[in-house]
Coordinates of C-alpha atoms in Angstrom, one line a residue:
Chain H
X1 CA 20.5 -45.6 32.8
X2 CA 18.9 -48.9 33.9
X3 CA 15.9 -50.1 32.1
X4 CA 14.8 -52.2 35.1
X5 CA 14.3 -49.0 37.2
X6 CA 12.2 -47.4 34.5
X7 CA 9.9 -50.4 34.3
X8 CA 9.6 -50.7 38.1
X9 CA 8.8 -47.0 38.4
X10 CA 6.2 -47.3 35.6
X11 CA 4.6 -50.2 37.6
X12 CA 4.6 -48.1 40.7
X13 CA 2.8 -45.2 39.0
X14 CA 0.1 -47.6 37.7
X15 CA -0.2 -49.2 41.1
X16 CA -0.7 -45.7 42.6
X17 CA -3.4 -44.9 40.1
X18 CA -5.2 -48.2 40.7
X19 CA -5.1 -47.9 44.5
X20 CA -5.4 -44.2 45.1
X21 CA -7.6 -43.1 42.2
X22 CA -10.0 -46.0 41.8
X23 CA -10.7 -46.2 45.4
X24 CA -11.7 -42.7 46.4
X25 CA -14.9 -40.7 46.7
X26 CA -17.9 -42.5 45.3
X27 CA -15.7 -45.2 44.0
X28 CA -14.7 -46.3 47.5
X29 CA -17.5 -49.0 47.5
X30 CA -17.0 -52.2 45.5
X31 CA -20.5 -52.0 44.0
X32 CA -19.9 -48.5 42.7
X33 CA -16.5 -49.6 41.2
X34 CA -18.1 -52.5 39.5
X35 CA -21.0 -50.4 38.2
X36 CA -18.6 -47.8 36.9
X37 CA -16.5 -50.5 35.1
X38 CA -19.6 -52.0 33.6
X39 CA -20.9 -48.6 32.5
X40 CA -17.6 -47.7 30.8
X41 CA -17.4 -51.1 29.0
X42 CA -21.1 -50.9 28.0
X43 CA -20.6 -47.3 26.7
X44 CA -17.6 -48.4 24.6
X45 CA -19.5 -51.4 23.2
X46 CA -22.5 -49.2 22.4
X47 CA -20.2 -46.7 20.7
X48 CA -18.8 -49.5 18.6
X49 CA -22.2 -50.8 17.6
X50 CA -23.5 -47.3 16.8
X51 CA -20.4 -46.6 14.7
X52 CA -20.8 -50.0 12.9
X53 CA -24.5 -49.4 12.2
X54 CA -24.0 -45.8 10.9
X55 CA -21.0 -46.8 8.7
X56 CA -22.8 -49.8 7.3
X57 CA -25.8 -47.7 6.5
X58 CA -23.9 -44.9 4.8
X59 CA -20.7 -46.4 3.5
X60 CA -21.1 -50.2 3.2
X61 CA -20.7 -51.4 -0.4
X62 CA -20.2 -47.8 -1.8
X63 CA -16.4 -48.0 -2.0
X64 CA -16.3 -44.7 -0.1
X65 CA -14.5 -46.3 2.9
X66 CA -11.2 -45.9 1.0
X67 CA -11.2 -42.0 0.9
X68 CA -12.8 -41.9 4.4
X69 CA -9.8 -44.0 5.6
X70 CA -7.5 -41.5 3.9
X71 CA -9.2 -38.5 5.5
X72 CA -9.0 -40.2 8.9
X73 CA -5.3 -40.8 8.2
X74 CA -4.9 -37.1 7.6
X75 CA -6.6 -36.2 10.8
X76 CA -4.7 -38.7 13.0
X77 CA -2.1 -36.1 13.8
X78 CA -4.6 -33.6 15.0
X79 CA -6.4 -36.2 17.3
X80 CA -3.1 -37.4 18.7
X81 CA -2.1 -33.8 19.4
X82 CA -5.4 -33.2 21.2
X83 CA -4.9 -36.4 23.3
X84 CA -1.3 -35.3 24.0
X85 CA -2.3 -31.8 25.0
X86 CA -5.0 -33.1 27.4
X87 CA -2.6 -35.6 29.0
X88 CA 0.3 -33.1 29.1
X89 CA -1.8 -30.4 30.8
X90 CA -3.1 -33.0 33.3
X91 CA 0.4 -34.4 34.0
X92 CA 1.7 -30.9 34.6
X93 CA 0.0 -31.1 38.0
X94 CA 1.5 -34.4 38.9
X95 CA 4.4 -33.1 41.0
X96 CA 3.2 -35.0 44.1
X97 CA 3.1 -38.2 42.1
X98 CA 6.7 -37.7 41.0
X99 CA 7.7 -36.9 44.6
X100 CA 6.7 -40.5 45.5
X101 CA 9.8 -41.6 43.7
X102 CA 12.2 -39.0 45.3
X103 CA 13.4 -41.4 48.0
X104 CA 14.0 -44.3 45.6
X105 CA 17.4 -45.0 44.1
X106 CA 16.7 -43.7 40.6
X107 CA 18.1 -40.9 38.5
X108 CA 16.2 -38.0 37.2
X109 CA 16.4 -39.3 33.7
X110 CA 15.0 -42.7 34.7
X111 CA 12.2 -40.9 36.5
X112 CA 11.4 -38.8 33.4
X113 CA 11.4 -41.8 31.1
X114 CA 9.2 -43.9 33.4
X115 CA 6.8 -41.0 33.5
X116 CA 6.9 -40.8 29.7
X117 CA 6.1 -44.5 29.5
X118 CA 3.2 -44.0 32.0
X119 CA 1.9 -41.0 30.0
X120 CA 2.1 -42.9 26.7
X121 CA 0.0 -45.7 28.1
X122 CA -2.6 -43.0 28.9
X123 CA -2.4 -41.6 25.4
X124 CA -2.8 -45.1 24.0
X125 CA -5.9 -45.7 26.0
X126 CA -7.4 -42.4 24.8
X127 CA -6.5 -43.2 21.1
X128 CA -8.1 -46.6 21.5
X129 CA -11.2 -44.9 22.7
X130 CA -11.2 -42.4 19.8
X131 CA -10.2 -44.6 16.9
X132 CA -11.1 -48.1 18.2
X133 CA -14.7 -47.9 17.1
X134 CA -13.8 -46.7 13.7
X135 CA -11.1 -49.3 13.2
X136 CA -13.3 -52.2 14.4
X137 CA -16.3 -51.2 12.2
X138 CA -14.1 -50.7 9.1
X139 CA -12.7 -54.2 9.5
X140 CA -16.2 -55.7 10.3
X141 CA -17.7 -54.1 7.2
X142 CA -14.9 -54.7 4.7
X143 CA -13.4 -58.0 6.0
X144 CA -10.0 -58.9 7.4
X145 CA -8.3 -57.6 4.2
X146 CA -8.7 -54.2 5.6
X147 CA -6.6 -54.9 8.7
X148 CA -3.3 -53.8 7.1
X149 CA -4.9 -50.6 5.7
X150 CA -6.4 -49.7 9.1
X151 CA -3.0 -50.4 10.7
X152 CA -1.1 -48.2 8.3
X153 CA -3.7 -45.5 8.0
X154 CA -4.4 -45.0 11.7
X155 CA -2.2 -46.9 14.2
X156 CA 1.3 -46.5 12.6
X157 CA 0.9 -42.7 12.0
X158 CA -0.5 -42.4 15.6
X159 CA 2.7 -44.1 17.0
X160 CA 5.1 -41.9 15.0
X161 CA 3.2 -38.7 15.8
X162 CA 3.3 -39.5 19.5
X163 CA 7.0 -40.1 19.4
X164 CA 7.6 -36.9 17.5
X165 CA 5.5 -34.9 20.0
X166 CA 7.4 -36.4 22.9
X167 CA 10.7 -35.5 21.3
X168 CA 9.4 -31.9 20.6
X169 CA 8.2 -31.6 24.2
X170 CA 11.5 -32.6 25.8
X171 CA 13.4 -30.3 23.4
X172 CA 11.1 -27.5 24.5
X173 CA 11.8 -28.4 28.2
X174 CA 15.5 -28.3 27.5
X175 CA 15.2 -24.9 25.9
X176 CA 13.3 -23.6 28.8
X177 CA 15.9 -25.0 31.2
X178 CA 18.7 -23.3 29.2
X179 CA 16.8 -20.0 29.3
X180 CA 16.3 -20.5 33.1
X181 CA 12.5 -20.2 32.8
X182 CA 11.6 -23.9 33.5
X183 CA 9.5 -22.8 36.5
X184 CA 7.1 -21.2 34.1
X185 CA 6.6 -24.3 31.9
X186 CA 3.1 -24.7 33.4
X187 CA 2.2 -21.7 31.4
X188 CA 4.5 -21.9 28.4
X189 CA 3.9 -25.5 27.4
X190 CA 0.1 -25.3 27.2
X191 CA 0.4 -22.1 25.2
X192 CA 2.8 -23.8 22.7
X193 CA 0.4 -26.8 22.5
X194 CA -2.6 -24.6 21.9
X195 CA -0.7 -22.8 19.2
X196 CA 0.2 -26.2 17.7
X197 CA -3.5 -27.1 17.6
X198 CA -4.4 -23.7 16.1
X199 CA -1.8 -24.3 13.3
X200 CA -2.6 -28.0 12.7
X201 CA -6.4 -27.6 12.5
X202 CA -6.6 -25.6 9.3
X203 CA -3.9 -27.7 7.7
X204 CA -5.9 -30.9 8.5
X205 CA -9.0 -29.4 7.0
X206 CA -7.2 -28.4 3.9
X207 CA -5.6 -31.8 3.5
X208 CA -9.1 -33.5 3.9
X209 CA -10.6 -31.2 1.2
X210 CA -7.7 -32.1 -1.1
X211 CA -8.2 -35.8 -0.5
X212 CA -11.9 -35.6 -1.2
X213 CA -11.4 -33.5 -4.3
X214 CA -8.7 -36.0 -5.7
X215 CA -11.1 -38.8 -5.1
X216 CA -13.9 -37.1 -6.9
X217 CA -11.6 -36.3 -9.9
X218 CA -10.0 -39.8 -9.8
X219 CA -6.5 -38.5 -9.1
X220 CA -4.0 -40.2 -6.9
X221 CA -3.2 -38.0 -4.0
X222 CA 0.0 -38.1 -1.8
X223 CA 1.1 -36.2 1.2
X224 CA 3.9 -37.0 3.7
X225 CA 1.3 -38.0 6.4
X226 CA -0.1 -40.7 4.1
X227 CA 3.4 -42.3 3.8
X228 CA 2.6 -45.6 5.7
X229 CA -0.6 -46.2 3.8
X230 CA 1.0 -45.4 0.4
X231 CA 3.9 -47.8 1.1
X232 CA 1.4 -50.5 2.2
X233 CA -0.6 -50.0 -0.9
X234 CA 2.2 -49.9 -3.4
X235 CA 4.7 -52.4 -2.0
X236 CA 3.3 -54.2 1.1
X237 CA 2.7 -54.2 4.8
X238 CA 6.2 -55.5 5.5
X239 CA 7.8 -52.3 4.1
X240 CA 5.5 -50.0 6.2
X241 CA 6.3 -52.0 9.3
X242 CA 10.0 -51.8 8.5
X243 CA 9.7 -48.0 8.1
X244 CA 7.8 -47.7 11.3
X245 CA 10.4 -49.8 13.2
X246 CA 13.3 -47.8 11.6
X247 CA 11.7 -44.4 12.5
X248 CA 10.9 -45.6 16.0
X249 CA 14.4 -46.9 16.4
X250 CA 15.7 -43.4 15.5
X251 CA 13.1 -41.5 17.6
X252 CA 13.2 -43.5 20.8
X253 CA 16.9 -42.9 21.5
X254 CA 16.4 -39.3 20.5
X255 CA 13.6 -39.0 23.1
X256 CA 15.8 -40.7 25.7
X257 CA 18.7 -38.3 24.9
X258 CA 16.5 -35.2 25.0
X259 CA 14.8 -36.0 28.3
X260 CA 16.2 -33.4 30.8
X261 CA 18.5 -34.5 33.5
X262 CA 17.5 -32.1 36.3
X263 CA 14.1 -31.6 37.8
X264 CA 12.7 -28.1 38.4
X265 CA 9.6 -27.7 40.4
X266 CA 6.8 -25.7 38.8
X267 CA 5.4 -22.4 39.8
X268 CA 1.9 -23.0 41.1
X269 CA 0.3 -19.6 41.5
X270 CA 0.0 -16.3 39.7
X271 CA -0.9 -13.1 41.5
X272 CA -3.4 -11.0 39.5
X273 CA -6.0 -9.5 41.7
X274 CA -5.4 -7.1 44.6
X275 CA -5.4 -8.6 48.0
X276 CA -8.1 -6.2 49.5
X277 CA -10.6 -8.5 47.9
X278 CA -9.9 -10.9 50.7
X279 CA -11.7 -8.6 53.1
X280 CA -14.9 -10.4 52.2
X281 CA -15.5 -14.2 52.1
X282 CA -16.7 -14.1 48.5
X283 CA -13.6 -12.2 47.6
X284 CA -11.4 -14.9 49.0
X285 CA -13.1 -17.5 46.8
X286 CA -12.6 -15.3 43.8
X287 CA -8.9 -14.9 44.6
X288 CA -8.5 -18.7 45.1
X289 CA -10.0 -19.3 41.7
X290 CA -8.2 -16.6 39.7
X291 CA -4.7 -17.3 41.0
X292 CA -4.8 -21.0 40.4
X293 CA -2.7 -22.7 37.8
X294 CA -5.6 -24.4 36.0
X295 CA -7.4 -21.1 35.5
X296 CA -4.3 -19.6 34.0
X297 CA -4.0 -22.5 31.6
X298 CA -7.7 -22.5 30.6
X299 CA -7.8 -18.7 30.1
X300 CA -4.6 -18.8 28.0
X301 CA -6.1 -21.6 25.8
X302 CA -9.3 -19.5 25.3
X303 CA -7.3 -16.4 24.4
X304 CA -5.1 -18.3 21.9
X305 CA -8.2 -19.8 20.4
X306 CA -10.0 -16.5 20.1
X307 CA -7.1 -14.7 18.5
X308 CA -6.7 -17.7 16.1
X309 CA -10.5 -17.5 15.2
X310 CA -10.1 -13.8 14.7
X311 CA -7.2 -14.2 12.3
X312 CA -8.7 -17.2 10.4
X313 CA -12.2 -15.5 10.3
X314 CA -13.9 -18.4 11.9
X315 CA -17.5 -17.5 12.5
X316 CA -18.4 -19.7 15.4
X317 CA -20.2 -19.0 18.7
X318 CA -17.7 -18.8 21.6
X319 CA -17.9 -22.5 22.6
X320 CA -14.2 -22.3 23.7
X321 CA -15.5 -20.5 26.8
X322 CA -16.7 -24.0 28.0
X323 CA -13.0 -24.7 28.7
X324 CA -12.8 -22.3 31.7
X325 CA -16.0 -23.8 33.2
X326 CA -14.2 -27.1 33.8
X327 CA -12.4 -25.3 36.6
X328 CA -15.3 -26.3 38.7
X329 CA -13.7 -29.7 39.2
X330 CA -11.1 -28.1 41.4
X331 CA -13.3 -25.4 43.0
X332 CA -14.3 -27.5 46.0
X333 CA -10.9 -29.0 46.9
X334 CA -8.9 -25.9 46.1
X335 CA -11.0 -23.8 48.6
X336 CA -11.2 -26.6 51.2
X337 CA -8.6 -25.0 53.5
X338 CA -10.8 -21.9 53.7
X339 CA -13.5 -23.9 55.3
X340 CA -11.2 -25.9 57.5
X341 CA -9.3 -23.1 59.1
X342 CA -12.2 -21.2 60.7
X343 CA -14.3 -22.4 63.6
X344 CA -17.6 -21.6 61.9
X345 CA -17.3 -22.1 58.1
X346 CA -20.7 -20.6 57.4
X347 CA -23.7 -22.4 56.1
X348 CA -23.3 -25.0 53.4
X349 CA -25.7 -23.3 51.0
X350 CA -23.8 -20.0 51.3
X351 CA -20.5 -21.8 50.7
X352 CA -21.9 -23.5 47.6
X353 CA -23.1 -20.1 46.3
X354 CA -19.7 -18.6 46.9
X355 CA -18.1 -21.6 45.0
X356 CA -20.4 -21.3 42.0
X357 CA -20.5 -17.5 42.2
X358 CA -16.7 -17.1 41.9
X359 CA -16.8 -19.2 38.8
X360 CA -19.6 -17.1 37.5
X361 CA -17.4 -14.0 38.0
X362 CA -14.6 -15.7 36.0
X363 CA -17.0 -16.7 33.3
X364 CA -18.3 -13.1 32.9
X365 CA -14.8 -11.6 33.1
X366 CA -13.5 -13.8 30.3
X367 CA -16.9 -14.1 28.5
X368 CA -17.5 -10.4 27.8
X369 CA -14.4 -9.8 25.6
X370 CA -14.6 -13.2 23.9
X371 CA -18.3 -12.8 23.1
X372 CA -17.5 -9.3 21.8
X373 CA -14.9 -10.7 19.5
X374 CA -17.4 -13.3 18.2
X375 CA -20.1 -10.7 17.6
X376 CA -17.7 -8.5 15.7
X377 CA -16.9 -11.5 13.6
X378 CA -20.5 -11.8 12.6
X379 CA -22.1 -14.3 15.1
X380 CA -25.5 -13.1 16.2
X381 CA -26.0 -12.4 19.9
X382 CA -28.9 -14.9 20.0
X383 CA -26.4 -17.6 18.9
X384 CA -24.2 -16.9 21.9
X385 CA -27.0 -17.4 24.4
X386 CA -27.0 -21.2 24.3
X387 CA -23.3 -21.1 24.9
X388 CA -24.0 -19.1 28.2
X389 CA -26.6 -21.7 29.2
X390 CA -24.2 -24.5 28.4
X391 CA -21.4 -22.9 30.4
X392 CA -23.5 -22.3 33.5
X393 CA -24.7 -25.9 33.4
X394 CA -21.1 -27.1 32.9
X395 CA -20.1 -25.0 36.0
X396 CA -22.7 -26.7 38.1
X397 CA -21.9 -30.2 36.8
X398 CA -18.2 -29.9 37.2
X399 CA -18.6 -28.5 40.7
X400 CA -20.6 -31.6 41.5
X401 CA -17.8 -33.9 40.0
X402 CA -15.3 -32.0 42.2
X403 CA -17.4 -32.8 45.3
X404 CA -18.3 -36.4 44.4
X405 CA -14.8 -37.3 43.2
X406 CA -12.6 -34.9 45.2
X407 CA -9.3 -34.4 43.3
X408 CA -6.3 -34.8 45.5
X409 CA -3.7 -32.1 45.5
X410 CA -0.9 -32.9 43.1
X411 CA -2.7 -36.0 41.9
X412 CA -4.6 -35.1 38.7
X413 CA -5.8 -38.6 37.9
X414 CA -8.5 -38.6 40.4
X415 CA -10.3 -36.2 38.1
X416 CA -10.3 -38.5 35.1
X417 CA -12.7 -41.1 36.4
X418 CA -15.2 -38.5 37.5
X419 CA -15.1 -36.7 34.2
X420 CA -15.4 -39.9 32.2
X421 CA -18.4 -41.2 34.1
X422 CA -20.2 -37.9 34.1
X423 CA -19.6 -37.5 30.3
X424 CA -21.0 -40.9 29.7
X425 CA -24.1 -40.2 31.8
X426 CA -24.6 -36.7 30.3
X427 CA -24.3 -38.1 26.7
X428 CA -26.7 -41.0 27.4
X429 CA -29.3 -38.5 28.9
X430 CA -28.8 -36.1 26.0
X431 CA -29.2 -38.9 23.4
X432 CA -32.2 -40.4 25.3
X433 CA -34.0 -37.0 25.5
X434 CA -33.2 -36.4 21.9
X435 CA -35.3 -39.5 20.9
X436 CA -38.4 -37.9 22.5
X437 CA -38.3 -35.0 20.0
X438 CA -39.6 -32.7 22.7
X439 CA -40.6 -29.1 22.2
X440 CA -37.6 -26.8 22.8
X441 CA -39.4 -25.1 25.8
X442 CA -40.1 -28.5 27.5
X443 CA -36.5 -29.6 26.8
X444 CA -35.3 -26.4 28.5
X445 CA -37.5 -27.0 31.5
X446 CA -36.2 -30.6 31.8
X447 CA -32.6 -29.4 31.6
X448 CA -33.3 -26.8 34.2
X449 CA -34.8 -29.4 36.5
X450 CA -31.8 -31.7 35.9
X451 CA -29.5 -28.7 36.8
X452 CA -31.5 -28.1 40.0
X453 CA -30.9 -31.8 40.8
X454 CA -27.2 -31.3 40.3
X455 CA -27.3 -28.3 42.7
X456 CA -29.2 -30.3 45.2
X457 CA -26.7 -33.2 45.1
X458 CA -23.8 -30.8 45.4
X459 CA -25.1 -29.2 48.5
X460 CA -26.0 -32.6 50.0
X461 CA -22.4 -33.9 49.2
X462 CA -20.8 -30.8 50.8
X463 CA -23.0 -31.2 53.9
X464 CA -21.9 -34.8 54.2
X465 CA -18.2 -34.0 53.8
X466 CA -18.5 -31.2 56.4
X467 CA -20.1 -33.7 58.8
X468 CA -17.3 -36.2 58.2
X469 CA -14.7 -33.5 58.8
X470 CA -16.4 -32.4 62.0
X471 CA -16.4 -36.0 63.3
X472 CA -12.7 -36.4 62.4
X473 CA -11.9 -33.2 64.4
X474 CA -13.9 -34.4 67.3
X475 CA -12.2 -37.7 67.3
Chain A
X1 CA -36.7 -36.3 55.4
X2 CA -35.0 -39.7 55.0
X3 CA -37.9 -40.9 52.8
X4 CA -37.8 -37.7 50.7
X5 CA -34.0 -38.1 50.1
X6 CA -34.5 -41.8 49.2
X7 CA -37.3 -40.8 46.8
X8 CA -35.2 -38.1 45.1
X9 CA -32.2 -40.6 44.8
X10 CA -34.6 -43.2 43.4
X11 CA -35.9 -40.6 40.8
X12 CA -32.4 -39.8 39.7
X13 CA -31.2 -43.4 39.5
X14 CA -34.3 -44.7 37.7
X15 CA -34.2 -41.7 35.3
X16 CA -30.6 -42.4 34.3
X17 CA -31.4 -46.2 34.1
X18 CA -34.4 -45.5 31.9
X19 CA -32.3 -43.4 29.6
X20 CA -29.7 -46.2 29.3
X21 CA -32.5 -48.6 28.4
X22 CA -34.0 -46.2 25.8
X23 CA -30.6 -45.6 24.2
X24 CA -29.7 -49.4 24.2
X25 CA -33.0 -50.4 22.6
X26 CA -32.6 -47.6 20.1
X27 CA -29.2 -49.1 19.1
X28 CA -30.6 -52.6 18.9
X29 CA -33.6 -51.4 16.8
X30 CA -31.2 -49.6 14.5
X31 CA -29.4 -52.9 14.1
X32 CA -32.5 -54.7 13.0
X33 CA -33.7 -52.0 10.6
X34 CA -32.0 -52.1 7.3
X35 CA -34.7 -51.9 4.7
X36 CA -35.6 -48.5 3.5
X37 CA -39.2 -47.4 4.1
X38 CA -39.9 -50.1 6.7
X39 CA -40.7 -48.9 10.2
X40 CA -39.3 -51.0 13.0
X41 CA -40.4 -50.9 16.6
X42 CA -38.4 -51.5 19.7
X43 CA -38.8 -51.5 23.5
X44 CA -42.3 -53.0 23.5
X45 CA -43.5 -50.7 20.7
X46 CA -42.3 -47.5 22.4
X47 CA -39.6 -46.5 19.9
X48 CA -39.7 -46.5 16.2
X49 CA -36.9 -46.2 13.7
X50 CA -37.4 -45.7 10.0
X51 CA -34.8 -45.2 7.3
X52 CA -36.2 -43.6 4.1
X53 CA -35.0 -42.3 0.8
X54 CA -34.9 -38.5 0.2
X55 CA -35.5 -36.8 -3.1
X56 CA -31.8 -36.3 -3.7
X57 CA -31.0 -40.0 -3.2
X58 CA -29.6 -39.7 0.4
X59 CA -30.9 -41.9 3.2
X60 CA -32.5 -40.1 6.1
X61 CA -33.2 -41.7 9.5
X62 CA -36.4 -41.0 11.3
X63 CA -36.3 -41.8 15.0
X64 CA -39.0 -41.1 17.6
X65 CA -41.4 -42.3 20.3
X66 CA -44.6 -43.9 19.1
X67 CA -46.0 -44.8 22.5
X68 CA -44.7 -43.4 25.8
X69 CA -46.5 -45.8 28.1
X70 CA -43.8 -48.6 28.1
X71 CA -41.1 -46.1 29.0
X72 CA -43.2 -44.6 31.8
X73 CA -43.8 -48.1 33.1
X74 CA -40.1 -49.0 33.0
X75 CA -39.4 -45.7 34.9
X76 CA -42.0 -46.4 37.6
X77 CA -40.9 -50.1 37.9
X78 CA -37.3 -49.1 38.4
X79 CA -38.3 -46.4 40.9
X80 CA -40.3 -48.9 43.0
X81 CA -37.5 -51.5 42.7
X82 CA -34.9 -49.0 43.9
X83 CA -36.9 -47.8 46.8
X84 CA -37.7 -51.4 47.8
X85 CA -34.1 -52.5 47.6
X86 CA -32.9 -49.4 49.5
X87 CA -35.4 -49.8 52.3
X88 CA -34.6 -53.6 52.6
X89 CA -30.9 -52.8 52.8
X90 CA -31.5 -50.1 55.5
X91 CA -33.5 -52.6 57.6
X92 CA -30.9 -55.3 57.2
X93 CA -28.2 -52.8 58.3
X94 CA -30.3 -51.8 61.4
X95 CA -30.9 -55.5 62.2
X96 CA -27.2 -56.2 62.0
X97 CA -26.4 -53.3 64.3
X98 CA -29.0 -54.5 66.8
X99 CA -27.6 -58.0 66.8
X100 CA -24.1 -56.7 67.3
X101 CA -25.3 -54.4 70.1
X102 CA -27.0 -57.2 72.0
X103 CA -24.1 -59.5 71.5
X104 CA -26.0 -62.2 69.6
X105 CA -24.0 -61.7 66.3

């Protein structure tokens, strides 16, 4: 294995993201790109300032930062697992990106490792976004003496957890290869990760409670996940760093050795519904949505979560349903061939209604049993209604993202930018409206109006893309 | 139709920009308010922010709008600015096209 090829491929993947992802859809214009960059940086800065103000207000000078840091340390594993799951599910679709490297003189192992490096840089960016504000505010409030504590409580465990997760993933892939079911990894891996989240979540909660209790009773608490912080506190930063280096030195070669040598393409579709549905246009849209890989992953996540909530007696409204509504991001591009292969594709408004309607069918089909489970658990039906409103609004917004930032087939990264920008705007609007302390009915009317605006822009965007497509065909 | 579309786009852009201004001023007001029981105002008196002590000793934050007029003025100002810039850009584009067509560019 040559390290140079790994680094070169890693650079190629990043170049691909910069050129192909940051220059499409709305981001094609320089002004839009600059505004998006500015908005992201401003949001991160605002997030930092907000976190600093809130922490100074509540924790500054109380001595409570110590146990808070310990609780964060206990939850690092869970957050890294969430980031890893998101990135892993996203990267499952990156076959086309990998194909870029098929005519280059690299081995499968080098390709896998370059991809792992690429993926870890994404996880790092996400972790910086999640823990950056907390780390910076802690150091600003308590002074530079806290830097070693923040390092050993948050960043060292994050690195080790990530390496362990990578090792676990490659071992799982090897097992699937040995069992000859690697083609199904698109389904098996997300299920395993969802199960992992379901197992880790109660443990993290339990650990946090124990840390808080020990602090209240003045006991010293230790758990394996707090190892780096404990070593730093008892002996010094140098020993923690040494342990991190030693464990990484053991884990990285293990990851390299576990990375599989052969590449198996993934199964993309699952056939569930009968084909007679295709007799009607709406039926075709429903089929396209139900058989897609993303739908399968999202539905399996929701099912795993509901079963887990049932077993753990979690009494929560079915917010997990929101997961399946993110399908809207792919709805437009997945059904694009349907509109391209006929001479008259129908009116834009009808096509938009079919797009949104098919997602509504999926939401109802999955929502009924999941809501039934929630109500049996003791959640009142009224508490489930806001979830329905949230899901419908999410379908409309994610369909708009799919139109404004069309995801490329086999290139999942195009979605990230759209989702990131939309989340920032939705959060700012939500926070801004919250300041007004409006009557719930007026708030509902405003949100309904905003959703109508989203529908309007979606139809406008679809019309524009159809016009461009017609001109292309004519030329 | 073109003007209607421009107006709707202007409404959207200025609404989002106003929300960004409101949230940013809220954060800066929070920064300046540290004394308990003192009401601080931000964004030309539009927003107020007041930390106060509750009976059980915890600190509660009260945030709200004391005067909606500055926010409405910011919204209208941004809307007018957007429409003016968009129309000016449109005219410049048309002018450029005309120059190119007549071969004077």
